[in-house]
Coordinates of C-alpha atoms and ligand atoms in Angstrom, one line a residue:
M185 CA -19.0 -137.7 -1.6
S186 CA -20.1 -138.6 1.9
S187 CA -22.0 -141.7 2.7
T188 CA -25.2 -141.4 4.7
N189 CA -24.9 -144.9 5.9
A190 CA -22.2 -144.3 8.5
A191 CA -23.9 -146.0 11.4
Q192 CA -22.6 -149.5 10.6
P193 CA -19.1 -150.3 9.4
H194 CA -19.6 -151.7 5.9
S195 CA -17.1 -154.1 4.4
F196 CA -16.8 -153.5 0.7
F197 CA -14.7 -156.6 0.2
T198 CA -17.3 -158.7 1.9
D199 CA -19.8 -157.4 -0.6
V200 CA -17.5 -158.3 -3.5
M201 CA -17.1 -161.8 -2.1
A202 CA -20.9 -162.1 -1.7
Y203 CA -21.3 -161.3 -5.4
F204 CA -18.6 -163.8 -6.2
D205 CA -20.3 -166.5 -4.2
K206 CA -23.7 -165.8 -5.8
A207 CA -22.2 -166.0 -9.3
S208 CA -20.1 -169.1 -8.5
A209 CA -23.3 -171.2 -8.3
F210 CA -23.6 -170.7 -12.1
V211 CA -19.9 -171.6 -12.9
Q212 CA -18.6 -175.1 -13.3
A213 CA -15.0 -175.1 -12.0
P214 CA -13.1 -177.1 -9.3
P215 CA -13.7 -175.4 -5.9
G216 CA -10.0 -174.9 -5.4
V217 CA -9.8 -172.8 -8.6
L218 CA -12.7 -170.7 -7.4
D219 CA -11.0 -170.0 -4.1
Q220 CA -7.8 -169.1 -5.9
V221 CA -9.7 -166.5 -7.9
K222 CA -11.7 -165.2 -5.0
Y223 CA -9.1 -164.0 -2.5
C224 CA -6.4 -161.4 -2.7
N225 CA -2.9 -162.7 -3.7
S226 CA -0.7 -160.0 -2.3
I227 CA -1.4 -157.2 0.1
Y228 CA 1.1 -154.5 0.8
S229 CA 0.2 -152.2 3.6
M230 CA 2.8 -149.4 4.2
R231 CA 3.6 -146.4 6.3
F232 CA 6.2 -143.9 5.2
P233 CA 7.3 -140.5 6.4
V234 CA 6.9 -137.4 4.3
R235 CA 8.1 -133.9 5.2
V236 CA 5.1 -131.5 5.2
G237 CA 6.2 -127.9 6.0
E238 CA 8.4 -128.1 9.1
S239 CA 7.0 -131.3 10.4
L240 CA 7.0 -135.0 9.4
E241 CA 3.8 -136.8 8.5
V242 CA 3.4 -140.5 8.5
V243 CA 1.4 -141.5 5.5
E244 CA -0.8 -144.7 5.3
A245 CA -0.9 -146.4 1.9
Y246 CA -1.7 -149.7 0.2
R247 CA -1.2 -151.7 -3.0
V248 CA -3.2 -154.9 -3.4
E249 CA -2.7 -157.4 -6.2
H250 CA -5.8 -159.5 -6.2
S251 CA -5.1 -162.0 -9.0
H252 CA -2.0 -163.0 -10.8
H253 CA -3.7 -165.3 -13.4
R254 CA -2.6 -162.7 -16.0
L255 CA 0.3 -160.4 -15.7
P256 CA 0.8 -157.5 -15.2
T257 CA -1.8 -156.7 -12.6
K258 CA -3.6 -153.5 -13.3
G259 CA -5.6 -150.9 -11.4
G260 CA -5.7 -147.3 -10.3
I261 CA -4.4 -145.5 -7.3
R262 CA -6.7 -143.3 -5.3
Y263 CA -6.1 -140.5 -2.9
A264 CA -8.8 -140.1 -0.4
M265 CA -9.4 -140.1 3.4
S266 CA -11.7 -143.1 3.0
V267 CA -8.8 -145.3 1.9
N268 CA -8.4 -148.4 4.0
Q269 CA -7.2 -152.0 3.4
D270 CA -10.7 -153.4 3.0
E271 CA -11.6 -150.8 0.4
V272 CA -8.4 -151.4 -1.6
M273 CA -8.9 -155.2 -1.5
A274 CA -12.4 -154.8 -2.8
L275 CA -11.3 -152.4 -5.6
A276 CA -8.5 -154.7 -6.6
A277 CA -10.8 -157.7 -6.8
L278 CA -13.2 -155.6 -9.0
M279 CA -10.3 -154.9 -11.3
T280 CA -9.7 -158.6 -11.8
Y281 CA -13.3 -159.2 -12.9
K282 CA -13.5 -155.9 -14.9
C283 CA -10.4 -156.9 -17.0
A284 CA -11.8 -160.3 -17.7
I285 CA -15.2 -159.0 -18.8
V286 CA -13.6 -156.7 -21.4
D287 CA -10.9 -159.2 -22.4
V288 CA -8.1 -157.1 -21.2
P289 CA -5.3 -159.6 -20.4
F290 CA -4.4 -158.3 -16.9
G291 CA -4.9 -159.4 -13.3
G292 CA -6.5 -156.9 -10.9
A293 CA -4.8 -154.6 -8.5
K294 CA -5.5 -151.3 -6.7
G295 CA -3.6 -148.8 -4.7
G296 CA -4.6 -146.1 -2.2
I297 CA -3.0 -143.4 -0.2
K298 CA -5.0 -142.1 2.8
I299 CA -4.8 -138.4 2.3
D300 CA -7.1 -135.6 1.4
P301 CA -5.2 -134.2 -1.7
R302 CA -6.9 -130.8 -1.4
K303 CA -5.0 -130.3 1.9
Y304 CA -1.5 -130.5 0.3
T305 CA 0.5 -128.2 -2.1
V306 CA 1.4 -129.6 -5.5
E307 CA 5.0 -130.0 -4.2
Q308 CA 3.9 -132.0 -1.2
L309 CA 1.7 -134.2 -3.4
E310 CA 4.6 -134.8 -5.7
R311 CA 6.8 -135.8 -2.7
I312 CA 4.1 -138.2 -1.4
T313 CA 3.6 -139.7 -4.9
R314 CA 7.3 -140.2 -5.6
R315 CA 7.8 -141.7 -2.1
Y316 CA 4.9 -144.1 -2.6
T317 CA 6.3 -145.1 -6.0
A318 CA 9.7 -145.8 -4.4
E319 CA 8.0 -148.0 -1.8
L320 CA 6.3 -150.0 -4.6
I321 CA 9.6 -150.4 -6.4
K322 CA 11.3 -151.7 -3.2
K323 CA 8.8 -154.5 -2.9
N324 CA 8.4 -155.2 -6.6
F325 CA 4.8 -153.9 -6.7
I326 CA 5.3 -151.9 -9.9
G327 CA 6.7 -152.5 -13.4
P328 CA 5.5 -152.9 -17.0
G329 CA 5.2 -156.7 -16.7
T330 CA 4.5 -156.8 -12.9
D331 CA 1.9 -154.3 -11.8
V332 CA 0.8 -151.1 -13.7
P333 CA -1.1 -148.4 -11.8
A334 CA -3.4 -145.8 -13.3
P335 CA -5.5 -142.9 -12.2
D336 CA -8.5 -143.3 -9.8
Y337 CA -10.4 -141.1 -7.5
G338 CA -8.3 -138.1 -6.5
T339 CA -5.4 -138.8 -8.9
G340 CA -4.9 -137.9 -12.6
E341 CA -2.3 -137.5 -15.4
R342 CA -0.1 -135.3 -13.2
E343 CA 0.4 -138.1 -10.6
M344 CA 0.9 -140.7 -13.3
S345 CA 3.7 -138.6 -14.8
W346 CA 5.4 -138.4 -11.4
I347 CA 5.1 -142.2 -11.0
M348 CA 6.6 -142.8 -14.4
D349 CA 9.5 -140.3 -13.8
T350 CA 10.3 -141.9 -10.5
Y351 CA 10.2 -145.4 -11.9
T352 CA 12.4 -144.6 -15.0
T353 CA 14.8 -142.8 -12.7
F354 CA 15.3 -146.1 -10.8
F355 CA 15.5 -148.1 -14.0
P356 CA 16.9 -145.8 -16.7
N357 CA 17.9 -148.6 -19.1
Q358 CA 14.6 -150.4 -19.1
T359 CA 13.2 -150.0 -22.7
D360 CA 9.6 -150.6 -21.6
G361 CA 9.9 -148.4 -18.5
I362 CA 7.2 -145.9 -19.5
A363 CA 4.7 -148.8 -19.6
C364 CA 5.0 -149.0 -15.8
V365 CA 1.9 -146.8 -15.4
T366 CA -1.0 -145.7 -17.7
G367 CA -3.2 -142.6 -17.8
K368 CA -0.1 -140.4 -18.4
P369 CA -0.2 -137.1 -20.2
I370 CA 0.1 -137.5 -24.0
T371 CA 3.5 -135.8 -23.9
Q372 CA 4.7 -138.4 -21.5
G373 CA 3.7 -141.5 -23.4
G374 CA 0.0 -141.3 -22.8
I375 CA -2.6 -142.1 -25.4
S376 CA -5.3 -139.9 -27.0
G377 CA -8.7 -140.6 -25.5
R378 CA -7.6 -142.0 -22.1
R379 CA -8.9 -139.0 -20.2
E380 CA -12.5 -139.4 -21.4
A381 CA -12.4 -143.2 -21.7
T382 CA -14.3 -144.2 -18.6
G383 CA -17.1 -141.6 -19.2
L384 CA -17.3 -142.6 -22.9
G385 CA -17.4 -146.3 -22.0
V386 CA -20.3 -145.6 -19.6
Y387 CA -22.1 -143.9 -22.4
F388 CA -21.5 -146.7 -24.9
G389 CA -22.6 -149.3 -22.3
V390 CA -25.9 -147.6 -21.4
R391 CA -26.6 -146.9 -25.0
E392 CA -26.1 -150.6 -25.8
A393 CA -28.4 -151.6 -22.9
C394 CA -31.1 -149.2 -24.2
S395 CA -31.0 -150.7 -27.7
F396 CA -32.9 -153.9 -26.9
A397 CA -36.6 -153.3 -27.3
D398 CA -37.7 -156.2 -25.1
D399 CA -35.5 -155.1 -22.2
M400 CA -36.6 -151.5 -22.5
Q401 CA -40.3 -152.6 -22.7
S402 CA -40.0 -154.4 -19.4
L403 CA -38.7 -151.2 -17.8
G404 CA -41.5 -149.1 -19.4
L405 CA -39.0 -147.4 -21.6
T406 CA -38.6 -146.9 -25.4
T407 CA -35.3 -147.9 -27.1
G408 CA -32.6 -145.3 -27.7
L409 CA -31.2 -142.5 -25.5
V410 CA -32.9 -139.5 -27.1
G411 CA -35.1 -137.7 -24.6
K412 CA -34.2 -139.9 -21.6
T413 CA -33.7 -138.1 -18.3
V414 CA -30.4 -138.5 -16.5
V415 CA -29.1 -137.7 -13.0
I416 CA -25.4 -137.7 -12.4
Q417 CA -23.7 -137.8 -9.0
G418 CA -20.1 -136.6 -9.2
L419 CA -18.6 -134.2 -11.7
G420 CA -15.0 -135.4 -11.6
N421 CA -13.4 -136.8 -14.7
V422 CA -15.8 -139.7 -15.1
G423 CA -19.0 -137.9 -14.2
F424 CA -18.1 -134.9 -16.4
H425 CA -17.4 -137.0 -19.5
A426 CA -20.5 -139.1 -18.9
A427 CA -22.5 -135.9 -18.8
K428 CA -20.9 -134.7 -22.0
Y429 CA -21.7 -137.9 -24.0
F430 CA -25.2 -138.3 -22.6
H431 CA -25.9 -134.7 -23.5
E432 CA -24.5 -135.1 -27.0
G433 CA -26.5 -138.4 -27.3
G434 CA -29.8 -136.5 -26.8
C435 CA -30.4 -137.1 -23.1
K436 CA -31.7 -134.5 -20.7
I437 CA -29.5 -134.0 -17.7
I438 CA -32.0 -133.0 -14.9
A439 CA -29.7 -133.1 -11.9
L440 CA -26.1 -133.0 -10.9
A441 CA -24.5 -133.6 -7.5
E442 CA -21.1 -132.8 -6.0
Y443 CA -19.6 -132.7 -2.5
E444 CA -21.5 -129.5 -1.5
G445 CA -25.0 -130.6 -2.6
A446 CA -27.1 -131.1 -5.7
I447 CA -29.0 -129.1 -8.2
H448 CA -32.1 -130.1 -10.1
N449 CA -34.1 -128.7 -13.0
V450 CA -36.7 -130.9 -14.8
K451 CA -36.2 -128.8 -17.9
G452 CA -32.6 -129.9 -18.1
L453 CA -29.2 -128.5 -17.0
D454 CA -26.4 -127.2 -19.2
Y455 CA -23.6 -129.3 -17.7
L456 CA -20.9 -127.0 -19.1
A457 CA -22.5 -123.9 -17.6
V458 CA -22.7 -125.8 -14.3
V459 CA -19.0 -126.6 -14.4
E460 CA -18.2 -122.9 -15.2
H461 CA -20.5 -121.8 -12.3
R462 CA -18.7 -124.1 -9.9
K463 CA -15.4 -122.8 -11.0
A464 CA -16.5 -119.2 -10.5
T465 CA -18.3 -119.7 -7.2
G466 CA -16.7 -122.8 -5.7
S467 CA -20.1 -124.6 -5.6
I468 CA -22.7 -126.1 -7.9
L469 CA -25.4 -124.7 -5.6
N470 CA -27.4 -121.6 -6.6
F471 CA -27.1 -122.3 -10.3
P472 CA -29.5 -120.0 -12.1
G473 CA -32.9 -121.6 -12.7
A474 CA -32.1 -124.8 -10.8
T475 CA -33.4 -125.9 -7.4
N476 CA -30.8 -126.6 -4.6
M477 CA -30.8 -129.9 -2.8
A478 CA -29.0 -129.9 0.6
R479 CA -27.3 -133.3 0.4
N480 CA -25.6 -134.6 -2.7
T481 CA -27.3 -138.0 -2.1
D482 CA -30.8 -136.3 -2.4
A483 CA -30.3 -136.3 -6.1
L484 CA -30.1 -140.1 -6.2
E485 CA -33.8 -140.2 -5.2
L486 CA -35.1 -138.1 -8.0
E487 CA -37.4 -139.7 -10.6
C488 CA -35.4 -140.3 -13.8
D489 CA -34.7 -142.8 -16.5
I490 CA -31.0 -143.2 -15.9
L491 CA -29.1 -142.6 -12.7
I492 CA -25.3 -142.4 -12.9
P493 CA -23.5 -142.6 -9.6
A494 CA -20.0 -141.4 -10.6
A495 CA -18.3 -140.7 -7.3
L496 CA -17.5 -143.2 -4.5
E497 CA -18.8 -146.5 -3.2
N498 CA -21.6 -147.1 -0.8
Q499 CA -23.9 -144.3 -2.1
I500 CA -27.0 -146.4 -2.6
H501 CA -27.5 -148.5 0.5
Q502 CA -30.1 -150.2 2.7
G503 CA -31.1 -146.8 4.0
N504 CA -32.1 -145.1 0.7
A505 CA -32.5 -148.0 -1.9
A506 CA -36.3 -148.1 -1.4
R507 CA -36.5 -144.5 -2.4
I508 CA -34.6 -144.8 -5.7
N509 CA -36.8 -143.7 -8.5
A510 CA -34.6 -144.5 -11.6
K511 CA -35.4 -147.1 -14.2
I512 CA -31.7 -147.8 -15.0
I513 CA -28.7 -147.3 -12.7
G514 CA -25.4 -147.1 -14.5
E515 CA -22.5 -147.7 -12.1
A516 CA -19.8 -145.3 -13.3
A517 CA -18.1 -145.4 -9.9
N518 CA -16.8 -148.5 -8.3
G519 CA -19.2 -150.1 -5.8
P520 CA -21.8 -147.3 -5.5
V521 CA -24.6 -149.8 -4.8
T522 CA -24.2 -152.1 -1.7
A523 CA -25.2 -155.7 -1.9
E524 CA -28.1 -155.1 0.5
A525 CA -29.3 -152.2 -1.7
E526 CA -29.1 -154.3 -4.8
A527 CA -31.6 -156.8 -3.5
I528 CA -34.1 -153.9 -2.9
L529 CA -33.4 -152.4 -6.3
N530 CA -33.9 -155.8 -8.0
A531 CA -37.2 -156.3 -6.2
K532 CA -38.3 -152.9 -7.6
G533 CA -37.4 -154.0 -11.1
I534 CA -34.6 -151.5 -11.6
M535 CA -31.9 -152.5 -14.1
V536 CA -28.4 -152.1 -12.5
L537 CA -25.5 -152.0 -15.0
P538 CA -22.6 -153.1 -12.8
D539 CA -19.4 -151.3 -12.3
I540 CA -17.2 -154.2 -13.4
Y541 CA -18.8 -153.9 -16.8
L542 CA -19.9 -150.3 -17.1
N543 CA -16.8 -148.4 -16.0
A544 CA -14.3 -150.8 -17.7
G545 CA -13.7 -148.2 -20.5
G546 CA -10.9 -146.7 -18.4
V547 CA -8.8 -149.9 -18.1
T548 CA -9.6 -150.8 -21.7
V549 CA -7.9 -147.6 -23.0
S550 CA -5.2 -148.1 -20.4
Y551 CA -4.5 -151.4 -22.1
F552 CA -4.2 -149.6 -25.5
E553 CA -1.8 -147.1 -23.8
W554 CA 0.3 -150.0 -22.4
L555 CA 0.4 -151.6 -25.9
K556 CA 1.4 -148.3 -27.4
N557 CA 4.2 -148.0 -24.9
L558 CA 5.5 -151.5 -25.4
S559 CA 5.4 -151.2 -29.2
R560 CA 6.8 -147.7 -29.0
V561 CA 4.7 -146.5 -31.9
R562 CA 1.5 -144.3 -32.1
F563 CA -1.6 -146.2 -33.4
G564 CA -2.2 -145.1 -37.0
R565 CA 1.3 -143.9 -37.6
L566 CA 2.1 -146.7 -40.2
G567 CA -1.3 -146.9 -42.0
K568 CA -3.0 -143.5 -41.9
R569 CA -1.4 -142.0 -45.0
F570 CA -1.5 -145.3 -46.9
D571 CA -5.3 -145.5 -46.2
E572 CA -5.9 -141.9 -47.2
N573 CA -4.1 -142.4 -50.5
L574 CA -5.9 -145.6 -51.2
N575 CA -9.3 -144.1 -50.4
K576 CA -8.6 -141.2 -52.7
Q577 CA -8.0 -143.6 -55.5
I578 CA -11.2 -145.5 -54.7
I579 CA -13.2 -142.3 -54.7
A580 CA -11.6 -141.3 -58.0
A581 CA -12.5 -144.7 -59.5
V582 CA -16.1 -144.6 -58.2
E583 CA -16.5 -141.1 -59.6
D584 CA -15.1 -142.2 -62.9
L585 CA -17.3 -145.2 -63.1
T586 CA -20.6 -143.5 -62.0
G587 CA -19.9 -140.1 -63.7
R588 CA -20.9 -138.5 -60.4
T589 CA -18.8 -136.3 -58.1
L590 CA -18.9 -136.7 -54.3
D591 CA -19.2 -133.5 -52.3
D592 CA -16.4 -132.3 -50.0
T593 CA -18.1 -133.6 -46.8
Q594 CA -18.5 -137.1 -48.3
K595 CA -14.9 -137.0 -49.6
R596 CA -13.6 -136.0 -46.2
L597 CA -15.6 -138.7 -44.4
I598 CA -14.7 -141.5 -46.8
G599 CA -11.2 -140.3 -47.7
R600 CA -9.6 -140.1 -44.4
G601 CA -7.3 -142.6 -42.7
A602 CA -7.7 -143.5 -39.0
D603 CA -5.5 -141.7 -36.4
E604 CA -4.8 -142.8 -32.9
L605 CA -8.1 -141.3 -31.5
D606 CA -10.2 -143.0 -34.1
F607 CA -8.6 -146.4 -33.2
V608 CA -9.1 -145.7 -29.4
Y609 CA -12.7 -144.7 -29.8
S610 CA -13.6 -147.6 -32.1
G611 CA -11.7 -150.1 -30.0
L612 CA -13.5 -148.9 -26.9
E613 CA -16.9 -148.9 -28.6
E614 CA -16.4 -152.4 -29.9
T615 CA -15.2 -153.6 -26.4
M616 CA -18.2 -152.2 -24.6
I617 CA -20.8 -153.5 -27.1
E618 CA -19.2 -157.0 -27.3
A619 CA -19.0 -157.2 -23.5
Y620 CA -22.6 -156.2 -23.0
R621 CA -23.7 -158.9 -25.4
Q622 CA -21.8 -161.5 -23.5
L623 CA -23.5 -160.5 -20.3
R624 CA -26.9 -160.4 -22.0
D625 CA -26.3 -163.8 -23.7
A626 CA -25.3 -165.3 -20.3
R627 CA -28.7 -164.3 -18.9
K628 CA -30.5 -165.6 -22.0
E629 CA -28.7 -168.9 -21.8
N630 CA -29.5 -169.3 -18.1
P631 CA -32.6 -167.3 -17.1
K632 CA -31.9 -168.2 -13.5
I633 CA -29.0 -165.6 -13.5
P634 CA -31.0 -162.9 -11.7
D635 CA -29.3 -159.7 -12.7
Y636 CA -26.6 -158.1 -14.7
R637 CA -24.1 -158.0 -11.9
T638 CA -24.4 -161.7 -11.4
A639 CA -24.1 -162.2 -15.1
A640 CA -21.0 -160.0 -15.2
F641 CA -19.4 -162.1 -12.3
V642 CA -20.3 -165.3 -14.1
V643 CA -18.8 -164.3 -17.4
A644 CA -15.6 -163.0 -15.6
I645 CA -15.2 -166.1 -13.3
R646 CA -15.6 -168.5 -16.2
K647 CA -12.9 -166.7 -18.2
I648 CA -10.5 -166.5 -15.2
A649 CA -11.1 -170.1 -14.2
R650 CA -10.2 -171.3 -17.7
S651 CA -6.8 -169.7 -17.2
Y652 CA -6.1 -172.3 -14.5
E653 CA -6.7 -175.2 -17.0
S654 CA -3.0 -175.8 -17.2
L655 CA -3.0 -177.0 -13.6
G656 CA -4.9 -180.1 -14.9
V657 CA -7.6 -179.9 -12.3
F658 CA -10.5 -179.4 -14.7
P659 CA -12.6 -182.5 -15.3
Ligands
LIG791 N1 -9.0 -146.6 -11.9 C1 -9.7 -147.1 -13.0 C2 -10.7 -148.2 -12.7 O1 -11.1 -148.3 -11.6 C3 -8.8 -147.4 -14.2 C4 -7.8 -148.5 -13.9 C5 -6.7 -148.7 -15.0 O2 -6.8 -148.0 -16.0 O3 -5.8 -149.5 -14.8 O4 -11.1 -149.0 -13.6

């Protein structure tokens, strides 16, 4: 996604620090502790050569570990031409706060390689990924208890399996080796539900926000998701799954945006048919029945109930914030709203559900995958059959006592034991609901906390600061 705010260089990390400072006013902790939390602990900037065709290319890449208050550090690796040190630092910092909000016991990190992955063959991408992993190994920036990467913009399961394979080749006898990276294919130690986790977490988070009558009333909305209009920018893994769950939850998706532009239909778009159309024609534009919009960012300005930016940072900025016509913005991407834009959105009364809460579903399920890898057993393996047998006996006893027989659907629903996917979905749902309540409670306890982003930073900083209690600097 391109940004329309290219005139001024924009420091994403400065924005994150500004959010941190704003929230710090609501946190009681010794100032030294706050500084320790705020800045990046380790920054690894690297250049390495990769053979591409007949020539040698020097690739620019980064890994930043923002906070070591919990180990390992955790965060994705992105492949994009927009990658730079400032961006990776900002994203690493967001990971720290994100993990704290959803009680995932990791510090934050992020990696990035400055390439356009579409310009390379699969073999070249594999070479770049393996070389990057080797660089991380050399400097101790990867390992199951050190720093655990995951997918991000421009990477996916394939890249994660290359990373795991490279790491385990270097450390063949490490029993926990496959826990050095998450977001792997299921056949390579991945976990069911990781692929859709971020999009599903976005859905759970927005659904929870829409369940409070007084909050919805002040936005001029009714509770629940049914019938709400949704605009989604980005149809990658996160945007696609968000579209799926909002659609299944009864929302009407009225616009979708991708690189090449946006399409709009007030009557609603069939997101699956749009994906098929894009596969067939190479573009979402000219989708039957929809209106084309020249720039993907045009879709952001449409009137809707819920706007989901699910692409890159800096999409809603000083230049277009005043024209945003959504009631709720759900930040599925990292940093899609700049700090300047947020002030404008707040003044307009728009509810912004911040990235560090709303897209934390990905890292939450990464945590489950890491636990699965360390324990070396699939969730549900030990208990599923036991539960099923027990439930059968309970059903039989109930039927016996009441003289009534349950129908097959009821028996199937009550009788089954939970498998891995059930545990992942319920763990994710519980995590997103509980975290939202913490943010909402923080605002209820202190009405001066002006918005959900500040509340999210407050909750995160409080939790992280407590982890420095052992230093004996707390009053
Ligand atoms: N890249 C994702 C994020 O920004 C996932 C990180 C992870 O699973 O470690 O949250």
